[in-house]
mmCIF file of C-alpha atoms in Angstrom:
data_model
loop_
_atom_site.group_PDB
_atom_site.id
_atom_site.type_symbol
_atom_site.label_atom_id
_atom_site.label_comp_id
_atom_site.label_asym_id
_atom_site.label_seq_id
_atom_site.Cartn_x
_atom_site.Cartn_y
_atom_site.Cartn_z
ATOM 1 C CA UNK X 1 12.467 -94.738 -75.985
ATOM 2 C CA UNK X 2 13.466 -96.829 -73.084
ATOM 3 C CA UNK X 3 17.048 -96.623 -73.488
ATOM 4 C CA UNK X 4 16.378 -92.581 -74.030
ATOM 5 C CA UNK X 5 14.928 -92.517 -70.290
ATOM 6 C CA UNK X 6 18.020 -94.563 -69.363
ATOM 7 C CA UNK X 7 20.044 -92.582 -70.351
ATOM 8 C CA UNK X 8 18.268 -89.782 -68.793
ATOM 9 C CA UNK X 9 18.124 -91.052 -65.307
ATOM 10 C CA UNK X 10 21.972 -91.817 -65.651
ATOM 11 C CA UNK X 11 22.906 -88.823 -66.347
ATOM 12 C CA UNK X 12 20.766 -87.188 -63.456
ATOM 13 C CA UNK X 13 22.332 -90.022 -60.800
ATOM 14 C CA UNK X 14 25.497 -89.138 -62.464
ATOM 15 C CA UNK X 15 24.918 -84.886 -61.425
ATOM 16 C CA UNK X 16 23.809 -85.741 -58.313
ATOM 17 C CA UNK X 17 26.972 -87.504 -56.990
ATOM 18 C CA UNK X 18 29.102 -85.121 -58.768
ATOM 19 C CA UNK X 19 27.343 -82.055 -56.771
ATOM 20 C CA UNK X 20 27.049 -84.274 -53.591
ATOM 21 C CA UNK X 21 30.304 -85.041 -53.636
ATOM 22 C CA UNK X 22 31.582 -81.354 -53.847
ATOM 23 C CA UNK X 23 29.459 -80.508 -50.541
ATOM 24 C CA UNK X 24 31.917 -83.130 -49.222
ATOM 25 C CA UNK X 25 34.979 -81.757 -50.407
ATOM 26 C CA UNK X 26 34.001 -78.293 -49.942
ATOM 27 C CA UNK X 27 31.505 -77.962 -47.282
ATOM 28 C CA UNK X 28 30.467 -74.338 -46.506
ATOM 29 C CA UNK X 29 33.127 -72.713 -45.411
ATOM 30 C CA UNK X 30 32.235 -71.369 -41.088
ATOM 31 C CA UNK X 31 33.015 -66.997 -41.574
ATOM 32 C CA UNK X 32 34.853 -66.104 -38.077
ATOM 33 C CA UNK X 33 35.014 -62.839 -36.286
ATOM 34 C CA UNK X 34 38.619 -61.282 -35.518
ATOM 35 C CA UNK X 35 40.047 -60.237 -32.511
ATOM 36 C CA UNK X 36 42.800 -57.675 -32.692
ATOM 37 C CA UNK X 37 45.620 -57.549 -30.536
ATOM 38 C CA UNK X 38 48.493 -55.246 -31.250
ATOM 39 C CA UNK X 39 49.972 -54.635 -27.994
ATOM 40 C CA UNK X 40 49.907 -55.121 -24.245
ATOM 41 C CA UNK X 41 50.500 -52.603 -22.154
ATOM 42 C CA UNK X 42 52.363 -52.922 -18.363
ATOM 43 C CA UNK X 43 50.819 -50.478 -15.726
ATOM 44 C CA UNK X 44 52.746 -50.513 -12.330
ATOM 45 C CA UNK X 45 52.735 -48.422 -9.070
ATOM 46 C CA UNK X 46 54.366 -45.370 -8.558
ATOM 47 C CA UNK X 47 56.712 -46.605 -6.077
ATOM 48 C CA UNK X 48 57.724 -49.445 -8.440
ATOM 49 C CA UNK X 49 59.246 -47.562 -11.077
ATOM 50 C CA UNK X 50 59.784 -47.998 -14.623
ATOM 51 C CA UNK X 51 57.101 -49.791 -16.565
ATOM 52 C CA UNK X 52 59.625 -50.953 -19.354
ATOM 53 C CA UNK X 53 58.650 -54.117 -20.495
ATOM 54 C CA UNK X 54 59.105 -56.709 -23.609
ATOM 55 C CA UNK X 55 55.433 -58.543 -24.039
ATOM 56 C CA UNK X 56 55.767 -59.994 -27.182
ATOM 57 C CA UNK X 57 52.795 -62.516 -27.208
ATOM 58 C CA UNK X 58 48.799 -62.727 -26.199
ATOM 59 C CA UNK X 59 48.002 -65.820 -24.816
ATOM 60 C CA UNK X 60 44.322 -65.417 -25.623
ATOM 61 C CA UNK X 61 41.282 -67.249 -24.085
ATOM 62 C CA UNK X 62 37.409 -66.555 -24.609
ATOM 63 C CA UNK X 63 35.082 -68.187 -22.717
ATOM 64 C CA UNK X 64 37.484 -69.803 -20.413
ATOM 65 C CA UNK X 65 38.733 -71.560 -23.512
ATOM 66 C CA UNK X 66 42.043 -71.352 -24.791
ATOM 67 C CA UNK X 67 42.577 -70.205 -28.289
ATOM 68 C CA UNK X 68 46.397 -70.147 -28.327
ATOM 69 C CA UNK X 69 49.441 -67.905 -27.838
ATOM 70 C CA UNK X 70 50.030 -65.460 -31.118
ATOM 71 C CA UNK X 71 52.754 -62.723 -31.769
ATOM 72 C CA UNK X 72 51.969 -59.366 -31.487
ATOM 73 C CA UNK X 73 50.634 -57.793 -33.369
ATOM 74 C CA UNK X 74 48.183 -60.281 -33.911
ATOM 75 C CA UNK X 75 45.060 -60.487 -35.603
ATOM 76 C CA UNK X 76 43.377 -63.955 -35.007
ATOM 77 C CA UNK X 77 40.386 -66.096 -36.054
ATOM 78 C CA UNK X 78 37.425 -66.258 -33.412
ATOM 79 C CA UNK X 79 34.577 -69.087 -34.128
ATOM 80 C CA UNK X 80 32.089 -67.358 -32.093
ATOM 81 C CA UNK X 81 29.626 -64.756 -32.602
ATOM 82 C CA UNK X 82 27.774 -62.034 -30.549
ATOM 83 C CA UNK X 83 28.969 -61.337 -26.708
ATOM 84 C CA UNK X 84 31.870 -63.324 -24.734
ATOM 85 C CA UNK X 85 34.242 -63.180 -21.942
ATOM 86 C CA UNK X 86 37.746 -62.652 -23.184
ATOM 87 C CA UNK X 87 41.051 -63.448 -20.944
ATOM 88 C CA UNK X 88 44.370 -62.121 -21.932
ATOM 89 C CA UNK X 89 47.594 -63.292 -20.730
ATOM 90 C CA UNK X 90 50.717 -61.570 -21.454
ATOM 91 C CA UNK X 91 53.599 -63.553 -22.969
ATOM 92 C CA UNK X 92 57.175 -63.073 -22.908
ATOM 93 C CA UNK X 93 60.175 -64.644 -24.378
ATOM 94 C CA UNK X 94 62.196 -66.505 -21.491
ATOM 95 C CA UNK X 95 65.886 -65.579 -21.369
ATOM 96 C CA UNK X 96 64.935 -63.703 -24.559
ATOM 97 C CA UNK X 97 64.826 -67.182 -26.304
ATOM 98 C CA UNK X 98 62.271 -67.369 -29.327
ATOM 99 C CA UNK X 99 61.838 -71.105 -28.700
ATOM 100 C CA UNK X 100 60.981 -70.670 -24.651
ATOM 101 C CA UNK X 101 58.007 -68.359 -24.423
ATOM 102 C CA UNK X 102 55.486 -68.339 -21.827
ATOM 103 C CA UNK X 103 52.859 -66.275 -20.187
ATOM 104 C CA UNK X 104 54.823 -64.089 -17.743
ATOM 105 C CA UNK X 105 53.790 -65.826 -14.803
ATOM 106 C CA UNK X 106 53.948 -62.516 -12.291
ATOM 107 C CA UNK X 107 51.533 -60.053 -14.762
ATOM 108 C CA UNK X 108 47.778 -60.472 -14.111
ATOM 109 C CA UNK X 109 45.425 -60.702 -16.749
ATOM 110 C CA UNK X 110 43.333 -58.892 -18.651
ATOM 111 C CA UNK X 111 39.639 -59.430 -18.731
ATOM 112 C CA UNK X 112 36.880 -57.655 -20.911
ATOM 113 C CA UNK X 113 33.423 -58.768 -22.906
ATOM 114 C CA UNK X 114 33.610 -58.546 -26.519
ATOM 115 C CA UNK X 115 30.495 -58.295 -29.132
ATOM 116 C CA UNK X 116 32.285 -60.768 -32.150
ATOM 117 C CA UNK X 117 30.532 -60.009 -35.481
ATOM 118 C CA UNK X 118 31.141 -62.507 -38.664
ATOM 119 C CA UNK X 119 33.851 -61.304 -40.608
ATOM 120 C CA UNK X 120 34.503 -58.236 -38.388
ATOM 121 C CA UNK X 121 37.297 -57.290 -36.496
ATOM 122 C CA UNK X 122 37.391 -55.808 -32.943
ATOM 123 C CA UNK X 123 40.387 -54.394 -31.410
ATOM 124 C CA UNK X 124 41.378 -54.091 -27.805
ATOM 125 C CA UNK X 125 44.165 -52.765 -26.172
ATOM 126 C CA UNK X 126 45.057 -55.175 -22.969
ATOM 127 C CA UNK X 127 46.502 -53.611 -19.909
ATOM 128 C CA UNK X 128 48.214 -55.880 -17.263
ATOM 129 C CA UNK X 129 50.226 -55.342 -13.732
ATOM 130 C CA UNK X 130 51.619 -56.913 -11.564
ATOM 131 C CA UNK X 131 50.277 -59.069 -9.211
ATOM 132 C CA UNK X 132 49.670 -57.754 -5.958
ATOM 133 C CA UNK X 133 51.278 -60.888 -3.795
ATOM 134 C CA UNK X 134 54.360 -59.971 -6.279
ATOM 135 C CA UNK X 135 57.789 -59.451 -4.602
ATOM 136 C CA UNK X 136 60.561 -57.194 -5.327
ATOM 137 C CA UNK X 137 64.035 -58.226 -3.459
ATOM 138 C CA UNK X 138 65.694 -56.224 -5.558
ATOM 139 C CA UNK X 139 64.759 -53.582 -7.574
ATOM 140 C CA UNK X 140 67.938 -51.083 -9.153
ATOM 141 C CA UNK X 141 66.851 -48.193 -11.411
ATOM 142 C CA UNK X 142 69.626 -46.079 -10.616
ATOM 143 C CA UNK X 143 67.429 -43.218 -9.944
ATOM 144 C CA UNK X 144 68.289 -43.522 -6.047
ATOM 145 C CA UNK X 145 71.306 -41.583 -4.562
ATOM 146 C CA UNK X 146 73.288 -45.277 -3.730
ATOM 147 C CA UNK X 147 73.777 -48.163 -5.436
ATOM 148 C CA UNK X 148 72.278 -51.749 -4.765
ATOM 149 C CA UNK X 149 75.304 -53.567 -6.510
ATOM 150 C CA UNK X 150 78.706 -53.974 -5.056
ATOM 151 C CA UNK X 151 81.531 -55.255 -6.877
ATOM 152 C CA UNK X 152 82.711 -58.613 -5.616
ATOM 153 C CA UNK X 153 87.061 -59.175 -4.592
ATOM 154 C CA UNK X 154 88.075 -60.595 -7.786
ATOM 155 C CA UNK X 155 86.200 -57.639 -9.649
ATOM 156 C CA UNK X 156 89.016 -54.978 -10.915
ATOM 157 C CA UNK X 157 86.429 -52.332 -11.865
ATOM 158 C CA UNK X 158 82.613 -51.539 -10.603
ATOM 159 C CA UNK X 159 79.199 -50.441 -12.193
ATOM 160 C CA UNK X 160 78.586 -46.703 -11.222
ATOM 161 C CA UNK X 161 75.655 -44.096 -12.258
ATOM 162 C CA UNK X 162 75.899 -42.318 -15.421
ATOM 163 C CA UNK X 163 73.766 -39.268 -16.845
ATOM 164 C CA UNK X 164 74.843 -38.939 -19.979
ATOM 165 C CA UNK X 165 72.312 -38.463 -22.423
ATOM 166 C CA UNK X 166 73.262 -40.934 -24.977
ATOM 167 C CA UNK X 167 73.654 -43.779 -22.411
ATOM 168 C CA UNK X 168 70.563 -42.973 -20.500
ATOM 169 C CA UNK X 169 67.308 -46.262 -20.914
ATOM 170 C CA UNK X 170 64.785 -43.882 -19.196
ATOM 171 C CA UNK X 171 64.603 -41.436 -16.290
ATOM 172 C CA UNK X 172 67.830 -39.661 -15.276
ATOM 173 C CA UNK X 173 69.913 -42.156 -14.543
ATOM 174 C CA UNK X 174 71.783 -45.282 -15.635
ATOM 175 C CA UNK X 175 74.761 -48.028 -14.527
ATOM 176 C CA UNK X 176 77.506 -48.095 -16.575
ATOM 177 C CA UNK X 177 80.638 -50.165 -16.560
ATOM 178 C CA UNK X 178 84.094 -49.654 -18.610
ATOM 179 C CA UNK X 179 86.290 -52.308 -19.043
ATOM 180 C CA UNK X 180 90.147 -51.883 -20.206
ATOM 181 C CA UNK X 181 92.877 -54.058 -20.268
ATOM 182 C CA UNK X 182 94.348 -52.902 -17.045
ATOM 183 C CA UNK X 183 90.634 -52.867 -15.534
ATOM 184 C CA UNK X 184 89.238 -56.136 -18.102
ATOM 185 C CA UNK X 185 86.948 -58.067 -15.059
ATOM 186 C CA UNK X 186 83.783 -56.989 -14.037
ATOM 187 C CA UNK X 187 81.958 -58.403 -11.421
ATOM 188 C CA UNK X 188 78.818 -57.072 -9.107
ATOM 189 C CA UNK X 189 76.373 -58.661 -6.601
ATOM 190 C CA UNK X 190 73.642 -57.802 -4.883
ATOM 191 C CA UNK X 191 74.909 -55.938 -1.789
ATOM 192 C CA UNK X 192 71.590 -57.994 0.624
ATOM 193 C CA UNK X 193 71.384 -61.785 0.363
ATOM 194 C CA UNK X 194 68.269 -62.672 0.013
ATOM 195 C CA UNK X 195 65.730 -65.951 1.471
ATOM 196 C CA UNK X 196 64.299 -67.247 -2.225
ATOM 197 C CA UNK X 197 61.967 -69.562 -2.382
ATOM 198 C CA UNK X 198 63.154 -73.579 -3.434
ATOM 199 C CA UNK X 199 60.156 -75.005 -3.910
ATOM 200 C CA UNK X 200 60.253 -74.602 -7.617
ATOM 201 C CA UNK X 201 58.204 -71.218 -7.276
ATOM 202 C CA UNK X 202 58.978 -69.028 -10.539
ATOM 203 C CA UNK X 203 62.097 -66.422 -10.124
ATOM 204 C CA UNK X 204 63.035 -64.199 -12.320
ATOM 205 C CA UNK X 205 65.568 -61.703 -13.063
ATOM 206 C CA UNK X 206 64.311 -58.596 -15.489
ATOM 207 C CA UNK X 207 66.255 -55.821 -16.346
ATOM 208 C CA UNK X 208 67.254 -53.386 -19.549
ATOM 209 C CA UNK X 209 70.654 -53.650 -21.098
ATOM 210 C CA UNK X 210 72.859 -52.414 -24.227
ATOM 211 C CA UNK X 211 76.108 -54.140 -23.697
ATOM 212 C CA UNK X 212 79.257 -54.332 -26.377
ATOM 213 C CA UNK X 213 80.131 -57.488 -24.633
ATOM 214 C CA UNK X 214 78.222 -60.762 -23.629
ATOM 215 C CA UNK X 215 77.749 -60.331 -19.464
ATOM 216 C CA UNK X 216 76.941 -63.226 -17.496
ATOM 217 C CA UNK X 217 73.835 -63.462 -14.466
ATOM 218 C CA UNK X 218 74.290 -66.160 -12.006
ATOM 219 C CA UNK X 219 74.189 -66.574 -7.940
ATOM 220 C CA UNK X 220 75.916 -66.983 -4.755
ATOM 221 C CA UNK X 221 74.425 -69.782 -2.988
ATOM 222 C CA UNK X 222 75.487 -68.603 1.262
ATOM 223 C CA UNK X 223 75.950 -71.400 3.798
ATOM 224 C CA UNK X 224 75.884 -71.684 7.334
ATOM 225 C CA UNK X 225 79.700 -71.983 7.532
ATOM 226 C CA UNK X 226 79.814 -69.168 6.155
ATOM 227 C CA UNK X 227 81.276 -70.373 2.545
ATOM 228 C CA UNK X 228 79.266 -69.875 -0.516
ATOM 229 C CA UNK X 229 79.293 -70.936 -3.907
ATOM 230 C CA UNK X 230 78.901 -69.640 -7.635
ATOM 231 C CA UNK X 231 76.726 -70.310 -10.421
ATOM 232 C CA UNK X 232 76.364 -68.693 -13.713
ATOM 233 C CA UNK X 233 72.811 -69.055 -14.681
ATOM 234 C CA UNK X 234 72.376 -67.694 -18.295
ATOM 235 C CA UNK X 235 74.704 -65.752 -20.535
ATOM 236 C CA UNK X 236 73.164 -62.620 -21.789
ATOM 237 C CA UNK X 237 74.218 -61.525 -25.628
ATOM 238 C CA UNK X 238 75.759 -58.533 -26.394
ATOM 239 C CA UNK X 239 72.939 -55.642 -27.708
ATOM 240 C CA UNK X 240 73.515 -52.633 -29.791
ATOM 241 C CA UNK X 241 70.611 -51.455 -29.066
ATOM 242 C CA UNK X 242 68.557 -51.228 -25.333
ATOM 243 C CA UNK X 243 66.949 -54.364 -24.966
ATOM 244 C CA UNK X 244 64.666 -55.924 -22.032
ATOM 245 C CA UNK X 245 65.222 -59.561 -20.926
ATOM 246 C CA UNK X 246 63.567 -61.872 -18.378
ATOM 247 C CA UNK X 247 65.786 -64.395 -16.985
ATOM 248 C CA UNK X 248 64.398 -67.974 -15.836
ATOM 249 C CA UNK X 249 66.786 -67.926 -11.880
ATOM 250 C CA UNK X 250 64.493 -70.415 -9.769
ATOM 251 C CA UNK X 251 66.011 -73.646 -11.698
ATOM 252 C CA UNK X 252 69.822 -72.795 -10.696
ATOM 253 C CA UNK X 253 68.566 -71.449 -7.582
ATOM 254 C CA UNK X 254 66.850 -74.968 -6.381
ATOM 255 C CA UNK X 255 70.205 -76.727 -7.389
ATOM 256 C CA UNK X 256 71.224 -75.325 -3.639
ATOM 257 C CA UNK X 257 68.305 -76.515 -1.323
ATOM 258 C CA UNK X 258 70.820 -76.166 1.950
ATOM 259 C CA UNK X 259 71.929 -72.566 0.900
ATOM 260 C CA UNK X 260 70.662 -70.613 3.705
ATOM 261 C CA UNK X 261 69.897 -66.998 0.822
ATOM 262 C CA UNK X 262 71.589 -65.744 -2.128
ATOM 263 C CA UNK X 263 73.536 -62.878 -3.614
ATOM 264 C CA UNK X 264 72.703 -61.835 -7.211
ATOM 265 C CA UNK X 265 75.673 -60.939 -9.525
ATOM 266 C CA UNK X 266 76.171 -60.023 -13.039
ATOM 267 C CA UNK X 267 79.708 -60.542 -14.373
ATOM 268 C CA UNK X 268 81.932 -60.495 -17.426
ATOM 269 C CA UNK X 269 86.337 -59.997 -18.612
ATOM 270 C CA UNK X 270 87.039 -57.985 -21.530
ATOM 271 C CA UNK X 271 87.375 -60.399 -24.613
ATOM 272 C CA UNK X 272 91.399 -60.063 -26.079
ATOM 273 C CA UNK X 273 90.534 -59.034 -29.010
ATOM 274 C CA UNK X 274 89.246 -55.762 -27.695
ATOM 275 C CA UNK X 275 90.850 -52.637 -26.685
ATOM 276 C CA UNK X 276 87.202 -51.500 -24.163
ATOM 277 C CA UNK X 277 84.321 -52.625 -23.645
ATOM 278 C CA UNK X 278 80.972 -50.647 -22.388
ATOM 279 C CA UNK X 279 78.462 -52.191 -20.871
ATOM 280 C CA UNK X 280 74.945 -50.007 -19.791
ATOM 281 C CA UNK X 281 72.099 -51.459 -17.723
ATOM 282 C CA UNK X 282 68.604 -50.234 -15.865
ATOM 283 C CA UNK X 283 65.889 -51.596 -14.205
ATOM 284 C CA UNK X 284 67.297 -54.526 -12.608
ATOM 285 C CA UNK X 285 64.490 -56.199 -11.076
ATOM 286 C CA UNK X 286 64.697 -59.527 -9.000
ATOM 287 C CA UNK X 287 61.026 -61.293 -8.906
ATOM 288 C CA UNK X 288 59.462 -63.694 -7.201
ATOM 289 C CA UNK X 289 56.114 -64.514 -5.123
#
């Protein structure tokens, strides 16, 4: 009989450790709510223009919290429940590199109060602008009767207005430039110089592009002498398609602390292996604070 209850207590110790030992392994599992993000919207003045854009990321905080950056569309895990602050930042691809993404550091944010529920989703639809202190040295949509670009006196052709349908990004108007052999180098800049800030301050060139060549963006860094001097910043693809791209300028623009402003250019020479080259763009938009 005693080895009976022995056995009977063993095999009770033996359950409980099994069971106890599964809470450990598997403790309840915490339900989340979902937040819902699949797009961010740009809203800008009248007088700015176009409101093209290419947010491709939330970087989401609730609570003053951060939860992390996500792709859009997005539909991410929330740990809370019931009413919160959320703050959206909009996040872009830097020189339209996957691997160099960041919250666009001249779009405001996006604040609202969400209700979470547990295993509920809730969808908003984020609106940003820019921010007011933003500045605009240049901004080229093509839309006005001249043209902010000049070509430099190397350049053997120049970027003029086209309204052809087919090669139109948005409004009436777009830049175009043809290359040929007997016209294969194309080079523009920014008919102003402009002061820029050194300090390290963000800079950024924006603008929309479908090119059949790559085309590079760079400066003229202006002296007191009066000489100046080049440098290609970033090497832009070649895009079958319109495309938008945001190119980092303020790290080859602090390279030249004693330049007294700068000239913007875009530039490329028709490859040998091609007979022409065309080469559309819109919406060239030099940023800073």
């Amino acid at each position: 009989m005693k080895k009976i209850k022995k056995n009977i207590f063993l095999i009770v110790f033996l359950f409980t450790v099994f069971f106890s030992s599964c809470e450990i392994i598997n403790p309840e599992e915490t339900v989340p709510s979902y937040l819902r993000i699949d797009t961010i919207k740009l809203d800008v003045a009248s007088n700015l223009g176009s409101n093209s854009h290419k947010i491709t990321d939330a970087w989401v905080y609730v609570d003053d919290q951060a939860i992390g950056a996500f792709e859009l569309p997005a539909k991410l895990p929330i740990l809370v429940e019931g009413k919160h602050k959320v703050f959206i930042k909009a996040g872009i691809k830097v020189n339209g590199i996957a691997d160099t993404r960041g919250a666009y550091p001249f779009y405001d944010g996006y604040t609202t109060e969400v209700n979470f529920v547990k295993d509920s989703v809730v969808k908003i639809n984020p609106i940003v602008n820019y921010y007011s202190v933003t500045t605009f040295p240049l901004n080229e949509d093509f839309e006005s009767s001249g043209i902010l670009l000049i070509k430099t006196s190397r350049s053997d052709t120049t970027i003029e207005k086209t309204n052809a349908t087919f090669n139109v990004f948005e409004g009436e108007y777009s830049g175009i430039v043809h290359l040929t052999p007997a016209a294969d180098l194309f080079e523009c800049e920014s008919m102003e110089a402009f002061k820029l800030p050194l300090s390290g301050n963000p800079i950024f060139l924006e603008l929309n592009y479908k090119t059949e060549i790559p085309f590079s963006v760079g400066i003229f860094a202006n002296y007191r002498d009066g000489s100046s001097k080049q440098h290609s910043i970033f090497v832009v693809n070649k895009s079958d398609n319109w495309n938008k791209i945001y190119i980092n300028m303020a790290e080859g623009i602090s390279n030249y602390p004693d330049a007294i402003d700068f000239n913007i250019y875009i530039g490329t020479t028709l490859p040998t292996t091609q007979n022409e080259a065309t080469l559309l763009f819109d919406n060239i938009r030099l940023v800073h604070n």
